[in-house]
Amino acid sequence: MEIYIHIPFCVKKCLYCDFLSSTADDETKEKYVKALCDEIKSGQNKIESVSSIFIGGGTPSILKAEFIEKILSTVYDNYIVNSDAEITIECNPGTLSYEKLLAYKRSGVNRLSIGLQSAHNNELKELGRIHTFEEFVENYKLAREVGFENINIDLMSGIINQSLESFEDTLKKVVKLNPEHISVYSLIIEEGTALYEQVKRMDEEGINIRPSEDVDREIYKSTKQILSSFGYERYEISNYSKAGYECKHNLGYWTGISYRGFGIGAASYINYGNEAIRYKNTDNLTEYLNGNNTKTEIEKLSMDDMISEHMILGFRLGKGISKSDFYTKFEMQLYDRFGDVINKYLANGFLIDKDDRVYLSDKGIDVSNYILSDFL
Ligand code: SF4
């Protein structure tokens, strides 16, 4: 199984952010770490072996290093963590120091995921990020000095006033640093965020500040081209890595491994083979700090639900769905279940069937939402 730990604190709210995160004082952070450790202890499952731990947020690197050490040692005391487990912490430039990075390393963290988003300071400003590109480079070099050999950099496309050229320039600056992994997600402007209001105001004045869908599509194509020329493989719709550096934790999500989430709003998924359960922790910070962690959105998944999820998540992966793996998991042949749909998309070149695997072609990726809905 995998473990996810949510740290819901940030230096300040980015303009586009609708994640469960907020600013907080030192006392609240300390209380939260205590409540989190209590929750981890109450998970009491020493028999399950853990293949990955992901400390996400928010901005986990905002916490004092000793808190991260405390959280991880609580996990080690209460779970069997595999010796080759991937242990990631999400960091934001501007919140890292040499001492913090050393403490992460000491406590077993072996992968950093750094939120850069753009190499252009004007775009970072549009997003309301707290850092500049130069601060990111400084932090990145520090991480290498400390000895981190597995680093992901998060980038964003579709930023206000971003052009194809400025995105490509970001990409080229980032590959020069030679990270092992790069994620590129499109900016989604969610209702309720400050950016949503800003864009709405501009729209009302007839000014379009968002890159067009054509630019977004060009960015997507160019990302794959540029990154593959530097040795990165697109192994998932939005994720690229050097060989052997795919994110184990996310691969686990996409292939249906059980995970337990700790902290406010964290989701858990327990896979029992022929059925599964999914639920979320309370997203109320005050309740959580008082030890009142009511589970919400409890959902029981039948075998049919699990099969649908297997298809939807599997097609996000570059390697797609393995026919033999499908048989092992569900005791039925992939083609007996989905032969009609698969054959339809094979015929028009949206799917490819090769060496035990069925996966989306490049042209299939462009219309993936449409294709995936056929597997529900
Ligand atoms: S750093 Fe991430 S979680 Fe924090 S406000 Fe910005 S987008 Fe949201």
Coordinates of C-alpha atoms and ligand atoms in Angstrom, one line a residue:
M1 CA 0.0 0.0 0.0
E2 CA 0.9 3.7 -0.3
I3 CA 0.7 6.5 2.2
Y4 CA -0.3 10.1 1.5
I5 CA 0.1 12.8 4.1
H6 CA -1.5 16.2 3.6
I7 CA 0.0 19.4 5.0
P8 CA -2.6 22.1 4.4
F9 CA -0.5 25.2 4.9
C10 CA 1.0 27.8 2.5
V11 CA 2.9 31.0 2.8
K12 CA 0.1 32.7 0.9
K13 CA -2.7 31.6 -1.3
C14 CA -1.9 31.5 -5.1
L15 CA -4.5 33.3 -7.2
Y16 CA -5.6 30.0 -9.0
C17 CA -5.5 27.7 -6.0
D18 CA -8.6 25.7 -4.9
F19 CA -6.6 23.1 -3.0
L20 CA -7.3 22.5 0.7
S21 CA -4.6 25.0 1.9
S22 CA -4.4 28.2 3.9
T23 CA -2.0 30.3 5.9
A24 CA -1.6 29.4 9.6
D25 CA 0.4 30.5 12.7
D26 CA 3.1 28.5 14.3
E27 CA 0.9 27.2 17.1
T28 CA -1.7 25.8 14.6
K29 CA 1.0 24.1 12.6
E30 CA 2.4 22.5 15.7
K31 CA -1.1 21.3 16.8
Y32 CA -1.7 19.9 13.3
V33 CA 1.5 17.9 13.3
K34 CA 0.4 16.4 16.7
A35 CA -3.1 15.5 15.4
L36 CA -1.5 14.1 12.2
C37 CA 0.8 11.8 14.2
D38 CA -2.1 10.7 16.4
E39 CA -4.0 9.8 13.3
I40 CA -1.0 7.9 11.8
K41 CA -0.7 5.9 15.1
S42 CA -4.4 5.1 15.1
G43 CA -4.0 3.6 11.6
Q44 CA -2.3 0.7 13.5
N45 CA -1.5 -1.5 10.5
K46 CA 1.9 -2.9 11.1
I47 CA 1.2 -5.8 8.7
E48 CA 0.8 -3.8 5.6
S49 CA 4.0 -3.0 3.7
V50 CA 4.4 0.5 2.3
S51 CA 5.9 1.0 -1.1
S52 CA 5.7 4.8 -1.2
I53 CA 5.0 7.8 1.0
F54 CA 4.0 11.2 -0.5
I55 CA 3.9 14.3 1.7
G56 CA 1.8 16.8 -0.3
G57 CA -0.1 20.0 0.2
G58 CA -0.3 22.9 0.5
T59 CA 3.4 23.5 1.0
P60 CA 4.9 20.8 3.2
S61 CA 8.3 22.5 3.1
I62 CA 6.7 25.4 5.0
L63 CA 6.9 23.3 8.2
K64 CA 10.0 23.2 10.4
A65 CA 12.3 20.3 9.4
E66 CA 11.8 18.7 12.8
F67 CA 8.1 18.3 12.1
I68 CA 8.7 16.4 8.9
E69 CA 11.2 14.2 10.8
K70 CA 8.6 13.6 13.5
I71 CA 5.9 12.7 10.9
L72 CA 8.1 10.3 9.1
S73 CA 9.4 8.6 12.2
T74 CA 5.7 8.1 13.3
V75 CA 5.1 6.4 10.0
Y76 CA 8.2 4.1 10.4
D77 CA 7.1 3.2 14.0
N78 CA 3.6 2.2 12.9
Y79 CA 4.0 0.7 9.4
I80 CA 6.5 -1.6 7.6
V81 CA 8.1 0.7 5.1
N82 CA 9.9 -1.2 2.3
S83 CA 13.6 -0.5 2.1
D84 CA 13.2 0.7 -1.5
A85 CA 10.1 2.8 -0.8
E86 CA 9.8 6.1 -2.7
I87 CA 9.5 8.9 -0.2
T88 CA 8.5 12.3 -1.7
I89 CA 8.0 15.7 -0.3
E90 CA 6.4 18.6 -2.2
C91 CA 8.4 21.8 -1.9
N92 CA 8.0 25.4 -3.0
P93 CA 10.9 27.5 -4.0
G94 CA 11.5 30.1 -1.3
T95 CA 10.8 27.7 1.5
L96 CA 13.9 25.5 1.3
S97 CA 17.2 25.8 3.1
Y98 CA 20.4 23.7 3.2
E99 CA 19.5 22.5 6.8
K100 CA 15.9 21.6 5.9
L101 CA 17.1 19.6 2.9
L102 CA 19.7 17.8 5.0
A103 CA 17.0 16.9 7.6
Y104 CA 14.7 15.6 4.8
K105 CA 17.5 13.4 3.6
R106 CA 18.3 12.2 7.1
S107 CA 14.7 11.2 7.7
G108 CA 14.5 9.1 4.5
V109 CA 13.1 11.4 1.9
N110 CA 14.5 10.4 -1.4
R111 CA 12.5 12.4 -3.9
L112 CA 11.6 16.1 -4.1
S113 CA 8.8 17.5 -6.1
I114 CA 9.3 21.2 -6.6
G115 CA 6.5 23.5 -7.8
L116 CA 8.1 25.9 -10.3
Q117 CA 5.2 26.4 -12.8
S118 CA 7.1 28.8 -15.1
A119 CA 10.6 30.2 -15.7
H120 CA 9.1 33.6 -16.4
N121 CA 8.7 35.9 -13.4
N122 CA 5.8 37.8 -15.1
E123 CA 3.9 34.5 -15.4
L124 CA 4.7 33.6 -11.8
K125 CA 3.3 36.9 -10.8
E126 CA 0.1 36.3 -12.8
L127 CA -0.3 33.1 -10.8
G128 CA 0.4 34.8 -7.5
R129 CA 3.3 32.5 -6.7
I130 CA 5.7 33.5 -3.8
H131 CA 8.9 32.9 -5.7
T132 CA 11.0 33.9 -8.7
F133 CA 12.7 31.6 -11.2
E134 CA 16.1 32.6 -9.8
E135 CA 15.0 31.5 -6.3
F136 CA 13.9 28.2 -7.7
V137 CA 17.3 27.7 -9.4
E138 CA 19.1 28.4 -6.1
N139 CA 16.9 25.9 -4.2
Y140 CA 17.3 23.3 -7.0
K141 CA 21.1 23.6 -6.9
L142 CA 21.0 23.3 -3.1
A143 CA 19.0 20.1 -3.3
R144 CA 21.6 18.6 -5.7
E145 CA 24.4 19.7 -3.3
V146 CA 22.7 17.9 -0.5
G147 CA 22.5 14.8 -2.7
F148 CA 18.9 14.5 -3.9
E149 CA 19.1 12.3 -7.1
N150 CA 15.4 12.2 -7.9
I151 CA 13.7 15.5 -8.4
N152 CA 10.4 16.4 -10.1
I153 CA 9.6 19.8 -11.4
D154 CA 6.0 20.9 -11.8
L155 CA 5.2 23.2 -14.7
M156 CA 2.0 24.8 -15.9
S157 CA 0.6 25.5 -19.3
G158 CA -2.3 27.8 -20.1
I159 CA -1.1 30.6 -17.8
I160 CA -2.6 34.1 -18.4
N161 CA -0.9 35.7 -21.4
Q162 CA 1.4 32.7 -21.9
S163 CA 2.5 32.1 -25.5
L164 CA 3.8 28.9 -27.1
E165 CA 7.3 30.6 -27.3
S166 CA 7.4 31.5 -23.6
F167 CA 6.2 28.0 -22.6
E168 CA 8.9 26.4 -24.8
D169 CA 11.5 28.7 -23.2
T170 CA 10.5 27.5 -19.7
L171 CA 10.8 23.9 -20.8
K172 CA 14.2 24.5 -22.3
K173 CA 15.5 26.3 -19.2
V174 CA 14.2 23.4 -17.0
V175 CA 15.7 20.6 -19.1
K176 CA 19.1 22.3 -18.9
L177 CA 18.9 21.6 -15.1
N178 CA 18.4 17.9 -15.9
P179 CA 15.7 16.9 -13.4
E180 CA 14.7 13.2 -13.4
H181 CA 11.0 14.0 -13.8
I182 CA 8.8 16.8 -15.2
S183 CA 5.0 17.2 -14.8
V184 CA 3.1 19.6 -16.9
Y185 CA -0.5 20.4 -16.0
S186 CA -2.9 22.8 -17.7
L187 CA -4.1 25.7 -15.6
I188 CA -7.8 25.2 -14.7
I189 CA -9.5 28.3 -13.6
E190 CA -11.8 27.2 -10.8
E191 CA -14.8 29.1 -9.7
G192 CA -14.2 30.7 -6.3
T193 CA -10.6 31.5 -6.9
A194 CA -9.2 35.1 -7.2
L195 CA -8.1 34.3 -10.7
Y196 CA -11.6 33.2 -11.7
E197 CA -12.9 36.7 -10.7
Q198 CA -10.1 38.4 -12.6
V199 CA -10.7 36.5 -15.8
K200 CA -14.5 37.0 -15.5
R201 CA -14.0 40.8 -15.2
M202 CA -11.7 40.8 -18.2
D203 CA -14.2 38.6 -20.2
E204 CA -16.9 41.1 -19.4
E205 CA -14.8 43.9 -20.8
G206 CA -14.3 41.8 -23.9
I207 CA -10.6 41.1 -23.2
N208 CA -9.4 37.5 -23.5
I209 CA -6.2 37.0 -21.4
R210 CA -6.2 33.2 -21.6
P211 CA -4.2 31.3 -24.2
S212 CA -6.5 29.9 -26.9
E213 CA -7.3 26.2 -27.1
D214 CA -5.1 26.1 -30.2
V215 CA -2.1 27.4 -28.2
D216 CA -2.8 24.9 -25.5
R217 CA -2.9 22.0 -28.0
E218 CA 0.4 23.2 -29.6
I219 CA 1.9 23.4 -26.1
Y220 CA 0.9 19.8 -25.4
K221 CA 2.4 18.6 -28.7
S222 CA 5.6 20.6 -28.3
T223 CA 6.1 19.4 -24.7
K224 CA 6.3 15.8 -25.9
Q225 CA 8.6 16.7 -28.8
I226 CA 11.0 18.8 -26.8
L227 CA 11.1 16.5 -23.8
S228 CA 11.6 13.3 -25.8
S229 CA 14.5 15.0 -27.6
F230 CA 16.1 15.4 -24.1
G231 CA 15.5 11.7 -23.1
Y232 CA 12.2 12.1 -21.2
E233 CA 9.4 9.6 -21.9
R234 CA 5.8 10.6 -21.6
Y235 CA 4.6 7.8 -19.4
E236 CA 1.3 9.4 -18.4
I237 CA -0.8 12.1 -20.1
S238 CA 0.9 14.9 -18.0
N239 CA 4.0 13.2 -16.7
Y240 CA 7.5 12.8 -18.3
S241 CA 10.5 11.1 -16.8
K242 CA 14.0 9.7 -17.5
A243 CA 14.0 5.9 -17.7
G244 CA 13.5 4.4 -14.3
Y245 CA 12.3 7.6 -12.7
E246 CA 8.5 7.3 -13.2
C247 CA 6.8 8.4 -10.0
K248 CA 6.0 5.1 -8.1
H249 CA 3.4 6.8 -5.9
N250 CA 1.3 8.1 -8.8
L251 CA 1.7 4.8 -10.7
G252 CA 0.2 3.2 -7.7
Y253 CA -2.8 5.5 -7.9
W254 CA -3.3 4.8 -11.5
T255 CA -3.0 1.0 -11.2
G256 CA -5.4 0.6 -8.2
I257 CA -3.0 0.0 -5.3
S258 CA -4.5 0.7 -1.8
Y259 CA -3.5 3.9 -0.2
R260 CA -4.2 5.5 3.1
G261 CA -4.4 9.3 3.4
F262 CA -3.6 11.1 6.6
G263 CA -4.4 14.8 7.4
I264 CA -7.4 17.0 6.6
G265 CA -9.2 16.2 3.3
A266 CA -6.9 13.3 2.6
A267 CA -8.5 10.4 0.6
S268 CA -8.0 6.7 1.2
Y269 CA -8.7 3.8 -1.1
I270 CA -8.6 0.2 0.2
N271 CA -8.6 -2.4 -2.5
Y272 CA -9.9 -5.8 -1.3
G273 CA -9.5 -7.5 -4.7
N274 CA -13.1 -7.9 -5.7
E275 CA -14.4 -4.8 -4.1
A276 CA -12.9 -1.5 -2.7
I277 CA -13.8 1.3 -0.4
R278 CA -12.9 5.0 -0.8
Y279 CA -13.4 7.7 1.8
K280 CA -12.1 11.1 2.8
N281 CA -11.0 12.6 6.1
T282 CA -12.9 15.7 7.4
D283 CA -11.8 18.9 5.7
N284 CA -12.5 20.9 8.8
L285 CA -9.3 22.0 10.4
T286 CA -10.8 22.8 13.8
E287 CA -12.5 19.5 14.0
Y288 CA -9.3 17.7 13.0
L289 CA -7.2 19.5 15.6
N290 CA -9.7 18.4 18.2
G291 CA -9.3 14.8 17.2
N292 CA -12.7 14.7 15.5
N293 CA -11.9 13.2 12.1
T294 CA -15.3 12.3 10.6
K295 CA -14.9 10.2 7.4
T296 CA -16.9 11.6 4.5
E297 CA -17.7 10.7 0.9
I298 CA -17.6 7.0 1.8
E299 CA -18.0 5.0 -1.3
K300 CA -18.1 1.3 -1.9
L301 CA -16.9 0.2 -5.3
S302 CA -18.2 -3.0 -6.9
M303 CA -16.1 -5.1 -9.3
D304 CA -17.8 -3.2 -12.2
D305 CA -16.8 0.1 -10.7
M306 CA -13.2 -1.1 -10.3
I307 CA -13.1 -2.4 -13.9
S308 CA -14.2 1.0 -15.2
E309 CA -11.6 2.8 -13.0
H310 CA -8.9 0.4 -14.2
M311 CA -9.7 1.3 -17.8
I312 CA -10.0 5.1 -17.3
L313 CA -6.8 5.4 -15.2
G314 CA -4.9 2.8 -17.3
F315 CA -5.5 4.7 -20.5
R316 CA -3.8 7.7 -19.0
L317 CA -0.6 5.7 -19.0
G318 CA 1.6 5.7 -22.0
K319 CA 1.8 1.9 -21.8
G320 CA -2.0 1.7 -21.4
I321 CA -3.8 -1.5 -20.3
S322 CA -2.0 -4.9 -20.0
K323 CA -4.2 -7.7 -21.2
S324 CA -2.6 -10.3 -19.0
D325 CA -2.7 -7.9 -16.0
F326 CA -6.4 -7.3 -16.7
Y327 CA -7.0 -11.1 -16.7
T328 CA -5.1 -11.6 -13.4
K329 CA -7.0 -8.8 -11.7
F330 CA -10.5 -9.5 -12.9
E331 CA -10.4 -13.1 -14.1
M332 CA -11.8 -12.2 -17.5
Q333 CA -10.3 -11.4 -20.9
L334 CA -10.1 -7.7 -21.8
Y335 CA -11.6 -8.4 -25.2
D336 CA -14.5 -10.4 -23.8
R337 CA -15.5 -7.4 -21.8
F338 CA -14.6 -4.5 -24.1
G339 CA -14.0 -6.1 -27.5
D340 CA -16.6 -4.0 -29.4
V341 CA -15.4 -0.7 -28.1
I342 CA -11.7 -1.5 -28.5
N343 CA -12.1 -2.8 -32.0
K344 CA -14.0 0.4 -33.0
Y345 CA -11.1 2.6 -31.8
L346 CA -8.4 0.3 -33.2
A347 CA -10.1 0.6 -36.6
N348 CA -9.9 4.4 -36.7
G349 CA -6.4 4.5 -35.2
F350 CA -7.3 6.0 -31.8
L351 CA -6.1 2.9 -30.0
I352 CA -3.1 0.6 -30.6
D353 CA -2.9 -3.1 -29.6
K354 CA 0.7 -4.3 -29.4
D355 CA 2.7 -6.8 -27.2
D356 CA 0.0 -7.5 -24.6
R357 CA -0.9 -3.8 -24.3
V358 CA -3.8 -1.7 -25.6
Y359 CA -3.0 2.1 -25.4
L360 CA -4.0 5.5 -26.8
S361 CA -2.3 6.7 -30.0
D362 CA -1.2 10.3 -30.2
K363 CA -4.3 11.1 -32.1
G364 CA -6.4 9.2 -29.5
I365 CA -4.9 11.3 -26.7
D366 CA -6.3 14.4 -28.3
V367 CA -9.8 13.0 -27.9
S368 CA -9.2 10.9 -24.9
N369 CA -12.1 12.2 -22.8
Y370 CA -14.5 11.1 -25.6
I371 CA -12.9 7.7 -25.9
L372 CA -12.7 7.0 -22.2
S373 CA -16.4 7.7 -21.7
D374 CA -17.1 4.7 -23.9
F375 CA -15.5 2.4 -21.3
L376 CA -17.7 3.5 -18.4
Ligands
SF4_1 S1 1.5 26.6 -3.2 FE1 0.1 25.1 -4.1 S2 -1.4 24.6 -2.4 FE2 -0.3 26.5 -1.8 S3 -1.6 28.2 -2.5 FE3 -0.2 27.8 -4.1 S4 -1.2 26.3 -5.5 FE4 -2.3 26.3 -3.5

